[in-house]
Amino acid sequence: TPFKRYTKLMTINVVLTCVNWINRFPSEGRISENSSPYKILEGINDPDLRVKRVTFGAYVLAFAGPNNKMNTRSSPAIALSESNQTGGNFFMSLFTGKKCIVTSGRNYRLITKS
């Protein structure tokens, strides 16, 4: 593992991800028994569970974009949270420790243990 403990960026994003998912489902004792708080406030329907999602903390190779140079086109990263409803994600680059955005699910690959 590249880190001994969660970084500040990872801690912030794990809390945001948890709150986001808790608010996407209806529960007892809330204003509406049938609609989620997310749907009431944002007007967005329930989450489409058919969309490919990456879990928090997953190691991925994030695609950096096309170029005509011999630079690397992907870099190792850790998944942080979703950036939009259509499969985009935020990642933390393992090289820089900064947040980067990948707007499509086709632009990253999970790194799995063999």
mmCIF file of C-alpha atoms in Angstrom:
data_model
loop_
_atom_site.group_PDB
_atom_site.id
_atom_site.type_symbol
_atom_site.label_atom_id
_atom_site.label_comp_id
_atom_site.label_asym_id
_atom_site.label_seq_id
_atom_site.Cartn_x
_atom_site.Cartn_y
_atom_site.Cartn_z
ATOM 1 C CA THR A 1 0.000 0.000 0.000
ATOM 2 C CA PRO A 2 1.307 3.459 -0.828
ATOM 3 C CA PHE A 3 0.034 5.131 2.371
ATOM 4 C CA LYS A 4 0.216 4.128 6.023
ATOM 5 C CA ARG A 5 -2.997 6.051 6.792
ATOM 6 C CA TYR A 6 -5.728 7.963 4.974
ATOM 7 C CA THR A 7 -4.707 11.334 3.609
ATOM 8 C CA LYS A 8 -6.840 14.432 4.255
ATOM 9 C CA LEU A 9 -8.199 14.229 0.690
ATOM 10 C CA MET A 10 -9.194 10.581 1.161
ATOM 11 C CA THR A 11 -10.879 11.271 4.514
ATOM 12 C CA ILE A 12 -12.952 14.120 3.075
ATOM 13 C CA ASN A 13 -14.060 12.021 0.103
ATOM 14 C CA VAL A 14 -14.992 8.927 2.102
ATOM 15 C CA VAL A 15 -17.303 11.060 4.268
ATOM 16 C CA LEU A 16 -18.824 12.774 1.200
ATOM 17 C CA THR A 17 -19.380 9.400 -0.496
ATOM 18 C CA CYS A 18 -21.102 7.938 2.581
ATOM 19 C CA VAL A 19 -23.389 10.951 3.020
ATOM 20 C CA ASN A 20 -24.191 10.939 -0.708
ATOM 21 C CA TRP A 21 -25.270 7.281 -0.680
ATOM 22 C CA ILE A 22 -27.215 7.577 2.587
ATOM 23 C CA ASN A 23 -29.224 10.461 1.118
ATOM 24 C CA ARG A 24 -30.020 8.602 -2.114
ATOM 25 C CA PHE A 25 -32.356 6.084 -0.504
ATOM 26 C CA PRO A 26 -35.638 6.712 1.334
ATOM 27 C CA SER A 27 -35.843 5.727 4.977
ATOM 28 C CA GLU A 28 -38.369 5.717 7.778
ATOM 29 C CA GLY A 29 -38.889 8.831 9.846
ATOM 30 C CA ARG A 30 -38.035 11.307 7.103
ATOM 31 C CA ILE A 31 -40.218 13.861 5.323
ATOM 32 C CA SER A 32 -41.227 11.436 2.593
ATOM 33 C CA GLU A 33 -41.413 7.673 2.974
ATOM 34 C CA ASN A 34 -41.225 7.124 -0.813
ATOM 35 C CA SER A 35 -38.720 9.709 -2.022
ATOM 36 C CA SER A 36 -35.105 10.091 -1.011
ATOM 37 C CA PRO A 37 -33.742 13.424 0.272
ATOM 38 C CA TYR A 38 -31.533 13.567 -2.825
ATOM 39 C CA LYS A 39 -34.574 13.298 -5.085
ATOM 40 C CA ILE A 40 -36.524 15.929 -3.123
ATOM 41 C CA LEU A 41 -33.714 18.510 -3.093
ATOM 42 C CA GLU A 42 -31.960 17.888 -6.403
ATOM 43 C CA GLY A 43 -34.847 16.529 -8.475
ATOM 44 C CA ILE A 44 -32.710 13.608 -9.631
ATOM 45 C CA ASN A 45 -34.239 10.134 -9.696
ATOM 46 C CA ASP A 46 -33.000 7.182 -7.712
ATOM 47 C CA PRO A 47 -29.502 5.951 -8.613
ATOM 48 C CA ASP A 48 -29.155 3.827 -11.734
ATOM 49 C CA LEU A 49 -27.435 0.741 -10.385
ATOM 50 C CA ARG A 50 -26.586 -0.410 -13.927
ATOM 51 C CA VAL A 51 -23.926 2.308 -14.223
ATOM 52 C CA LYS A 52 -20.400 1.013 -13.651
ATOM 53 C CA ARG A 53 -19.053 2.287 -10.339
ATOM 54 C CA VAL A 54 -15.687 2.096 -8.660
ATOM 55 C CA THR A 55 -15.599 1.702 -4.903
ATOM 56 C CA PHE A 56 -13.712 4.100 -2.683
ATOM 57 C CA GLY A 57 -10.070 3.113 -2.243
ATOM 58 C CA ALA A 58 -9.805 0.928 -5.353
ATOM 59 C CA TYR A 59 -6.478 1.082 -7.192
ATOM 60 C CA VAL A 60 -6.877 2.092 -10.828
ATOM 61 C CA LEU A 61 -4.874 3.230 -13.815
ATOM 62 C CA ALA A 62 -6.404 6.590 -14.727
ATOM 63 C CA PHE A 63 -6.129 7.658 -18.361
ATOM 64 C CA ALA A 64 -4.517 11.097 -18.618
ATOM 65 C CA GLY A 65 -5.591 11.917 -22.172
ATOM 66 C CA PRO A 66 -4.160 11.555 -25.643
ATOM 67 C CA ASN A 67 -0.901 13.155 -26.658
ATOM 68 C CA ASN A 68 1.607 12.647 -29.430
ATOM 69 C CA LYS A 69 4.612 12.443 -27.146
ATOM 70 C CA MET A 70 6.289 9.511 -25.461
ATOM 71 C CA ASN A 71 4.915 10.491 -22.043
ATOM 72 C CA THR A 72 2.871 7.976 -20.112
ATOM 73 C CA ARG A 73 -0.857 8.182 -20.815
ATOM 74 C CA SER A 74 -2.062 6.645 -17.597
ATOM 75 C CA SER A 75 -1.036 6.936 -13.994
ATOM 76 C CA PRO A 76 -1.805 4.867 -10.898
ATOM 77 C CA ALA A 77 -4.506 6.367 -8.721
ATOM 78 C CA ILE A 78 -6.906 5.648 -5.876
ATOM 79 C CA ALA A 79 -10.662 6.011 -6.445
ATOM 80 C CA LEU A 80 -12.256 8.704 -4.274
ATOM 81 C CA SER A 81 -15.864 9.364 -5.313
ATOM 82 C CA GLU A 82 -18.270 9.859 -8.203
ATOM 83 C CA SER A 83 -18.081 13.125 -10.122
ATOM 84 C CA ASN A 84 -21.380 12.842 -12.002
ATOM 85 C CA GLN A 85 -24.354 10.575 -12.682
ATOM 86 C CA THR A 86 -22.957 8.993 -15.844
ATOM 87 C CA GLY A 87 -19.876 7.183 -14.582
ATOM 88 C CA GLY A 88 -17.300 9.923 -14.015
ATOM 89 C CA ASN A 89 -15.076 9.672 -10.954
ATOM 90 C CA PHE A 90 -12.605 11.580 -8.840
ATOM 91 C CA PHE A 91 -9.248 9.923 -8.255
ATOM 92 C CA MET A 92 -6.161 10.747 -6.232
ATOM 93 C CA SER A 93 -2.975 10.403 -8.240
ATOM 94 C CA LEU A 94 -0.330 8.302 -6.518
ATOM 95 C CA PHE A 95 2.401 10.411 -8.155
ATOM 96 C CA THR A 96 1.206 13.846 -7.021
ATOM 97 C CA GLY A 97 -1.312 13.134 -4.228
ATOM 98 C CA LYS A 98 -3.739 15.557 -5.885
ATOM 99 C CA LYS A 99 -7.315 15.051 -7.050
ATOM 100 C CA CYS A 100 -7.884 14.305 -10.730
ATOM 101 C CA ILE A 101 -11.145 13.828 -12.648
ATOM 102 C CA VAL A 102 -11.955 11.088 -15.140
ATOM 103 C CA THR A 103 -15.195 11.862 -16.957
ATOM 104 C CA SER A 104 -15.943 8.456 -18.437
ATOM 105 C CA GLY A 105 -15.913 4.901 -17.126
ATOM 106 C CA ARG A 106 -13.901 3.804 -20.146
ATOM 107 C CA ASN A 107 -10.926 5.920 -19.091
ATOM 108 C CA TYR A 108 -9.727 3.884 -16.137
ATOM 109 C CA ARG A 109 -8.855 0.266 -15.447
ATOM 110 C CA LEU A 110 -8.994 -1.507 -12.108
ATOM 111 C CA ILE A 111 -5.708 -2.941 -10.878
ATOM 112 C CA THR A 112 -6.389 -6.409 -9.540
ATOM 113 C CA LYS A 113 -4.132 -8.809 -7.691
ATOM 114 C CA SER A 114 -3.109 -11.863 -9.697
#
